GROMACS .gro file of C-alpha atoms in nm:
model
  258
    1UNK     CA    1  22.777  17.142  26.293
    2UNK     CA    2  22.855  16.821  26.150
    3UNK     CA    3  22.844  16.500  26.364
    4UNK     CA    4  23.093  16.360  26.185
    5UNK     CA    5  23.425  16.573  26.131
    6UNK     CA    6  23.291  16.867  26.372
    7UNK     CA    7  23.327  17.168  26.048
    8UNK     CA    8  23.055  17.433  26.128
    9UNK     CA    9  22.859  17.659  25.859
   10UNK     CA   10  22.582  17.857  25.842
   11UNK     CA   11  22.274  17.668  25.806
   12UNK     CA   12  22.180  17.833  25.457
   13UNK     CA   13  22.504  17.744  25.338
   14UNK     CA   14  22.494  17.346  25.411
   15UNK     CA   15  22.390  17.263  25.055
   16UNK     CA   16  22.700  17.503  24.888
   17UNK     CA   17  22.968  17.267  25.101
   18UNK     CA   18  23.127  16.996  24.885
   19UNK     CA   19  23.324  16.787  25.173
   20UNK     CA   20  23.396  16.474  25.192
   21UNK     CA   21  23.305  16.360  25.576
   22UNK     CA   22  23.296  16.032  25.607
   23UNK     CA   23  23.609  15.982  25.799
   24UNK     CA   24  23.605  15.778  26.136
   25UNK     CA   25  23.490  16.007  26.405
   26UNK     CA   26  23.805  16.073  26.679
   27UNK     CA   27  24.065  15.944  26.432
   28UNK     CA   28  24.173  16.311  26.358
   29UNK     CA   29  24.143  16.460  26.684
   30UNK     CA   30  24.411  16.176  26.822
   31UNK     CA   31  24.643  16.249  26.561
   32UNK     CA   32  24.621  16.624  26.634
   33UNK     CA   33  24.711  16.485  26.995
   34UNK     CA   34  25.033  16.332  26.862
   35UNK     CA   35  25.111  16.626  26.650
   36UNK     CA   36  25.189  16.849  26.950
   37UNK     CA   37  25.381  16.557  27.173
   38UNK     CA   38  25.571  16.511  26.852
   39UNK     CA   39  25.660  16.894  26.752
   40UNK     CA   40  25.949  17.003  26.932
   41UNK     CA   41  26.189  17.151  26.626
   42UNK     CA   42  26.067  17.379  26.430
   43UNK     CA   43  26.293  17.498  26.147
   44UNK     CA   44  26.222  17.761  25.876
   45UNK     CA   45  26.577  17.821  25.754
   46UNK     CA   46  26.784  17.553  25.639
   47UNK     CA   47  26.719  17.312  25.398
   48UNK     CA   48  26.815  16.943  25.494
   49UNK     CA   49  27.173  16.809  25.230
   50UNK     CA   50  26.939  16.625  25.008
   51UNK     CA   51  26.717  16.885  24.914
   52UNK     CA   52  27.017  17.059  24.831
   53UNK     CA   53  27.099  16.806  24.583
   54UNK     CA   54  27.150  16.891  24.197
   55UNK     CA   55  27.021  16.605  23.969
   56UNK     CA   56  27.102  16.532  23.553
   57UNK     CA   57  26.860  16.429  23.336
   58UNK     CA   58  27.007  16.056  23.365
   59UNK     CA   59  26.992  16.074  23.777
   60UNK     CA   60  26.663  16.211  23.752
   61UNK     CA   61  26.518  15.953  23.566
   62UNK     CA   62  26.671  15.658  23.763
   63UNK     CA   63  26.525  15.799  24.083
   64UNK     CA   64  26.172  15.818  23.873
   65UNK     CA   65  26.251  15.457  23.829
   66UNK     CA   66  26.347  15.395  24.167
   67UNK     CA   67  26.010  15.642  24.320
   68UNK     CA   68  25.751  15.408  24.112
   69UNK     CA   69  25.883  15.079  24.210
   70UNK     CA   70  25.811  15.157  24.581
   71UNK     CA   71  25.501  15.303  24.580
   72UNK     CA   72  25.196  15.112  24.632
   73UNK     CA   73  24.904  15.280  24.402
   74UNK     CA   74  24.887  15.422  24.038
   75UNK     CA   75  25.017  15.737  24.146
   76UNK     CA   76  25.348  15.728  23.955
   77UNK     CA   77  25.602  16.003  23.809
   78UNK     CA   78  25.616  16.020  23.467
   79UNK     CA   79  25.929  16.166  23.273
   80UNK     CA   80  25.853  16.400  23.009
   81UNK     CA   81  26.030  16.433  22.650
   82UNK     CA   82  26.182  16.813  22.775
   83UNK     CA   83  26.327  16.673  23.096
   84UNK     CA   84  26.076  16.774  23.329
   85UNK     CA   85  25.826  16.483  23.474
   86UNK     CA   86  25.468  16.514  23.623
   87UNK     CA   87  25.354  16.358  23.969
   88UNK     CA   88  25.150  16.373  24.298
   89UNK     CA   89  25.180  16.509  24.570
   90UNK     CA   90  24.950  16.467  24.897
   91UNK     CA   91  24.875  16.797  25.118
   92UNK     CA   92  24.775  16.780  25.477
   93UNK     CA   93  24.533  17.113  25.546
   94UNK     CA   94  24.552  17.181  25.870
   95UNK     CA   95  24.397  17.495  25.894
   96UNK     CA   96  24.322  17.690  26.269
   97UNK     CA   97  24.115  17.995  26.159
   98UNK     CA   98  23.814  17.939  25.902
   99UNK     CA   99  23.810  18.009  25.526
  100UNK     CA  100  23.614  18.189  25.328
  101UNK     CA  101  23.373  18.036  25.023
  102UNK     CA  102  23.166  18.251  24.815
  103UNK     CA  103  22.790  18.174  24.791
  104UNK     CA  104  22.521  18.343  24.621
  105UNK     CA  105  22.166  18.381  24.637
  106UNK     CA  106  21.875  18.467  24.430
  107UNK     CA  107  21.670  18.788  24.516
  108UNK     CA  108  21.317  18.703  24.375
  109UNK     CA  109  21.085  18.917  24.190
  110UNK     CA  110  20.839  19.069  24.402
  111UNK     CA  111  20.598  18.904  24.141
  112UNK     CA  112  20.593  18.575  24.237
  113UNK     CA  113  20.612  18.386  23.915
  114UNK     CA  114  20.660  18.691  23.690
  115UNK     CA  115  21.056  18.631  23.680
  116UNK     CA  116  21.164  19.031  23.539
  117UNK     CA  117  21.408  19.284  23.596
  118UNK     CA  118  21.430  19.281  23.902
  119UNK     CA  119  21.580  18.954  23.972
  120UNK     CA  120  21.895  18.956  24.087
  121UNK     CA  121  22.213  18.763  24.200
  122UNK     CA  122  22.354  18.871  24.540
  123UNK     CA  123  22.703  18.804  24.624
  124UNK     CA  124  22.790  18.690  24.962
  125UNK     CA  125  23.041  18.464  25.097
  126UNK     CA  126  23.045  18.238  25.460
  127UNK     CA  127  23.351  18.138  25.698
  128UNK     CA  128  23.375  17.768  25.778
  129UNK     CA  129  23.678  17.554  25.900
  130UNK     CA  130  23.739  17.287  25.694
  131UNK     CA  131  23.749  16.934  25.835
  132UNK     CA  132  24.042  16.828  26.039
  133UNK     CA  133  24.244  16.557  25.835
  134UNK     CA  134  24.156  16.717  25.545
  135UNK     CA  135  24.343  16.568  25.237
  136UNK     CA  136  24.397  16.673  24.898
  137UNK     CA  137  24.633  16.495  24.596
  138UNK     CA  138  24.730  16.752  24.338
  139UNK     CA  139  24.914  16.663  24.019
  140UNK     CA  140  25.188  16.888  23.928
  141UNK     CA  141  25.496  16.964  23.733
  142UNK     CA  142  25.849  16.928  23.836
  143UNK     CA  143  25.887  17.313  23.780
  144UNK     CA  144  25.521  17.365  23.986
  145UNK     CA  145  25.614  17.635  24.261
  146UNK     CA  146  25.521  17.636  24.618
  147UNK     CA  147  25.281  17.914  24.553
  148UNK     CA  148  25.153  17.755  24.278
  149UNK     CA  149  25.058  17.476  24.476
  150UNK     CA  150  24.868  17.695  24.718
  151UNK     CA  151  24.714  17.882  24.478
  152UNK     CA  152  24.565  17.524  24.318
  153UNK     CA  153  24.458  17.424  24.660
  154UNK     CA  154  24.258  17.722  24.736
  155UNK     CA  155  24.065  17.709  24.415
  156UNK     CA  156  23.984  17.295  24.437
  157UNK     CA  157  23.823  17.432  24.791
  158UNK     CA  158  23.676  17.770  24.591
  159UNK     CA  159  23.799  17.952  24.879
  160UNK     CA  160  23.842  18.293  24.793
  161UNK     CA  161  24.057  18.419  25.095
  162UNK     CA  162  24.411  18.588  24.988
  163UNK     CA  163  24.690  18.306  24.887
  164UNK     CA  164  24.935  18.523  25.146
  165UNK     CA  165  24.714  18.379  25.413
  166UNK     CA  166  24.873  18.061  25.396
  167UNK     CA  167  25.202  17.859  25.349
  168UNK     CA  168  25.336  17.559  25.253
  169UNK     CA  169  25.561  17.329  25.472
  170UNK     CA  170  25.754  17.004  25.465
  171UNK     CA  171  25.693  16.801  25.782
  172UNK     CA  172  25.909  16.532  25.819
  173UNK     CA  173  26.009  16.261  26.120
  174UNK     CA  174  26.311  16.195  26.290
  175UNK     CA  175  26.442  16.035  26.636
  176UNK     CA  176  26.075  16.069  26.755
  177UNK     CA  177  26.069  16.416  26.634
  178UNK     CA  178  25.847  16.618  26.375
  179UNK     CA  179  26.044  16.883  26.200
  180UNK     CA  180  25.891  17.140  25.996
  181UNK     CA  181  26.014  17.411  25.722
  182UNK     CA  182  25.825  17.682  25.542
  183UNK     CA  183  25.884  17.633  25.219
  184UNK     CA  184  25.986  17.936  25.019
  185UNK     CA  185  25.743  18.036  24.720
  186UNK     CA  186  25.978  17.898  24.440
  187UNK     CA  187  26.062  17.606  24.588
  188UNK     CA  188  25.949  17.312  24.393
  189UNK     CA  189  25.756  17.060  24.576
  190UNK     CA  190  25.735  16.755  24.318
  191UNK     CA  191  26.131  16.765  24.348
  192UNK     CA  192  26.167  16.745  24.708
  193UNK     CA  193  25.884  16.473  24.686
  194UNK     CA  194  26.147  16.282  24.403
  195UNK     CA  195  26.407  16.336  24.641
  196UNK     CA  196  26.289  16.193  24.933
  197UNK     CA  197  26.086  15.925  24.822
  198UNK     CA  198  25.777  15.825  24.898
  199UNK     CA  199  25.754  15.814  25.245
  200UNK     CA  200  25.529  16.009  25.405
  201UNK     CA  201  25.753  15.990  25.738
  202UNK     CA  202  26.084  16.125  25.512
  203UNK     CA  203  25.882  16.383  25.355
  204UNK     CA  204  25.514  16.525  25.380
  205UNK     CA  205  25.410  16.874  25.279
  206UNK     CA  206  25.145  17.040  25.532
  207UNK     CA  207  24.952  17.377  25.440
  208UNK     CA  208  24.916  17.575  25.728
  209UNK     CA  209  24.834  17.939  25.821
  210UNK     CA  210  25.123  18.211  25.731
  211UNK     CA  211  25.251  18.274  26.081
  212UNK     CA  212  25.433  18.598  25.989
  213UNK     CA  213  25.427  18.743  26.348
  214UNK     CA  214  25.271  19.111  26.246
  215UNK     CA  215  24.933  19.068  26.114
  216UNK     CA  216  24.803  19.252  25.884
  217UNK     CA  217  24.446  19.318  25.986
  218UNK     CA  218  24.396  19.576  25.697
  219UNK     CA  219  24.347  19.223  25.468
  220UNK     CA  220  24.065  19.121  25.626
  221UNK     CA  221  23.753  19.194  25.544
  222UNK     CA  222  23.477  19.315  25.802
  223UNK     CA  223  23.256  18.983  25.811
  224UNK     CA  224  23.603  18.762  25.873
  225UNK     CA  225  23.708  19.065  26.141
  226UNK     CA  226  23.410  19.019  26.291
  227UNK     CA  227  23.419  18.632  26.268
  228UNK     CA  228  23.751  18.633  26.476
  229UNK     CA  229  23.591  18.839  26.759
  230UNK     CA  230  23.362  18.591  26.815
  231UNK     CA  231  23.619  18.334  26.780
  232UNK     CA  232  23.886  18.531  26.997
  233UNK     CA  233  23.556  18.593  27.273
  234UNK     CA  234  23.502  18.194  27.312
  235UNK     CA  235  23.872  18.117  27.331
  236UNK     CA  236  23.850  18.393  27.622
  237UNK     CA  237  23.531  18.242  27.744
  238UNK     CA  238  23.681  17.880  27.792
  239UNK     CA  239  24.006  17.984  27.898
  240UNK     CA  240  23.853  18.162  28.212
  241UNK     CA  241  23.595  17.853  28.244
  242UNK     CA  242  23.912  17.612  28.301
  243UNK     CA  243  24.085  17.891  28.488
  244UNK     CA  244  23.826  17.898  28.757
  245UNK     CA  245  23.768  17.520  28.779
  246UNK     CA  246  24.148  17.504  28.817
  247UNK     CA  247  24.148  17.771  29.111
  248UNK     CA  248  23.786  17.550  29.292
  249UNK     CA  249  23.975  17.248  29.290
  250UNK     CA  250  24.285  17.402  29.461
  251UNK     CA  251  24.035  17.617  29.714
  252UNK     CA  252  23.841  17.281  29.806
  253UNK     CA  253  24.179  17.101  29.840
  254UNK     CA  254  24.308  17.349  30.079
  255UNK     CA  255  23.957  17.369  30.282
  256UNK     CA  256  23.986  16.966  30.279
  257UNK     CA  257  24.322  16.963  30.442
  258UNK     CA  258  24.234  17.284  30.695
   0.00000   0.00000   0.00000
């Protein structure tokens, strides 16, 4: 368990994680905090009138133009001889369940030494949950695909758990509001970032578990079954901790005005 961003591994597999922790300790847990005050509309359906808009190749490179002169770092949209341009876009992973990472371990040679034969590489992987407030920039193509996107995500964080797991949104902010939308696997992320600008309170894309309502137990594999037992039997355990501190307080309440 780290001290400072709270992500928890197995104790072998400390030296396989490459994360960057460094982050203020608290910072993310009060932003969590305003996520759910903030998160009353949730839409997965329709598409807001802009990112229904259809841009030419002159439109498209004066909002280029436009994108670049408000941003303030080097991360700029470049238009490309073809008509399509290149970019960044930031993605918020904010992740419940853990992911899997594979790690592997040398078997020795019962010959200390004597490196033969019987040396061999066992493959294993580990469960961890990534940091909360965990960031990632990914430079893409104006014709890069939601899935795409996911897919390049999950391999800059080697985890190896199906892409199907997970989806993109756009979270955006309005009238005190947070709105979010699954995006739909071709959707094209770089556009909707050209569209809205820069502003991470217009537009901000969000990968999040694929809340599909029916799960599909049958895609996971026995360790990560077994990992959300254990999960599933502490959520339980807490949950009846609060429950029966709720019901002592009433019960000494009630004795104190008898």
């Amino acid at each position: 368990l780290s001290p400072d961003c709270s992500f928890t591994c197995h104790y072998r597999c400390r030296a396989l994680v490459r994360l960057d922790c460094s982050g203020p300790l608290g910072a993310s847990d009060e932003d969590d905090g305003t996520e759910q005050v903030l998160e009353k509309d949730t839409n997965v359906d329709e598409p807001s009138e802009w990112e229904k808009a259809e841009l030419d190749q002159a439109q498209v490179e004066q909002r280029i133009k436009e994108y670049n002169s408000q941003i303030n770092s080097n991360l700029f949209m470049s238009l490309n001889k073809d008509g399509s341009y290149t970019g960044f876009i930031k993605v918020h992973l904010k992740l419940v369940r853990p992911v899997s990472v594979p790690a592997s371990k040398r078997v020795p040679s019962l010959q200390a030494g004597r490196p033969g034969p019987r040396t061999q590489a066992v493959k294993r992987r580990t469960s961890f949950y990534l940091p909360k407030g965990t960031v990632k920039h990914l430079h893409i193509l104006s014709h890069t695909r939601a899935s795409e996107v996911i897919d390049a995500l999950l391999r800059k964080f080697t985890v190896i758990d199906n892409p199907r797991k997970f989806a993109l949104f756009e979270r955006s902010e309005k009238d005190e509001q947070v709105y979010l939308r699954k995006l739909a696997d071709e959707e094209q992320p770089l556009r909707l970032r050209l569209l809205a600008g820069p502003s991470e309170k217009v537009l901000s894309f969000v990968l999040k578990e694929n809340e599909t309502g029916e799960v599909n137990w049958d895609a996971f594999t026995l360790p990560e079954l077994h990992n959300f037992l254990r999960i599933l039997q502490r959520e339980e355990e807490e949950h009846v901790r609060q429950l029966r501190h709720r019901y002592a307080r009433c019960r000494q309440k009630m004795q104190e005005a008898l």
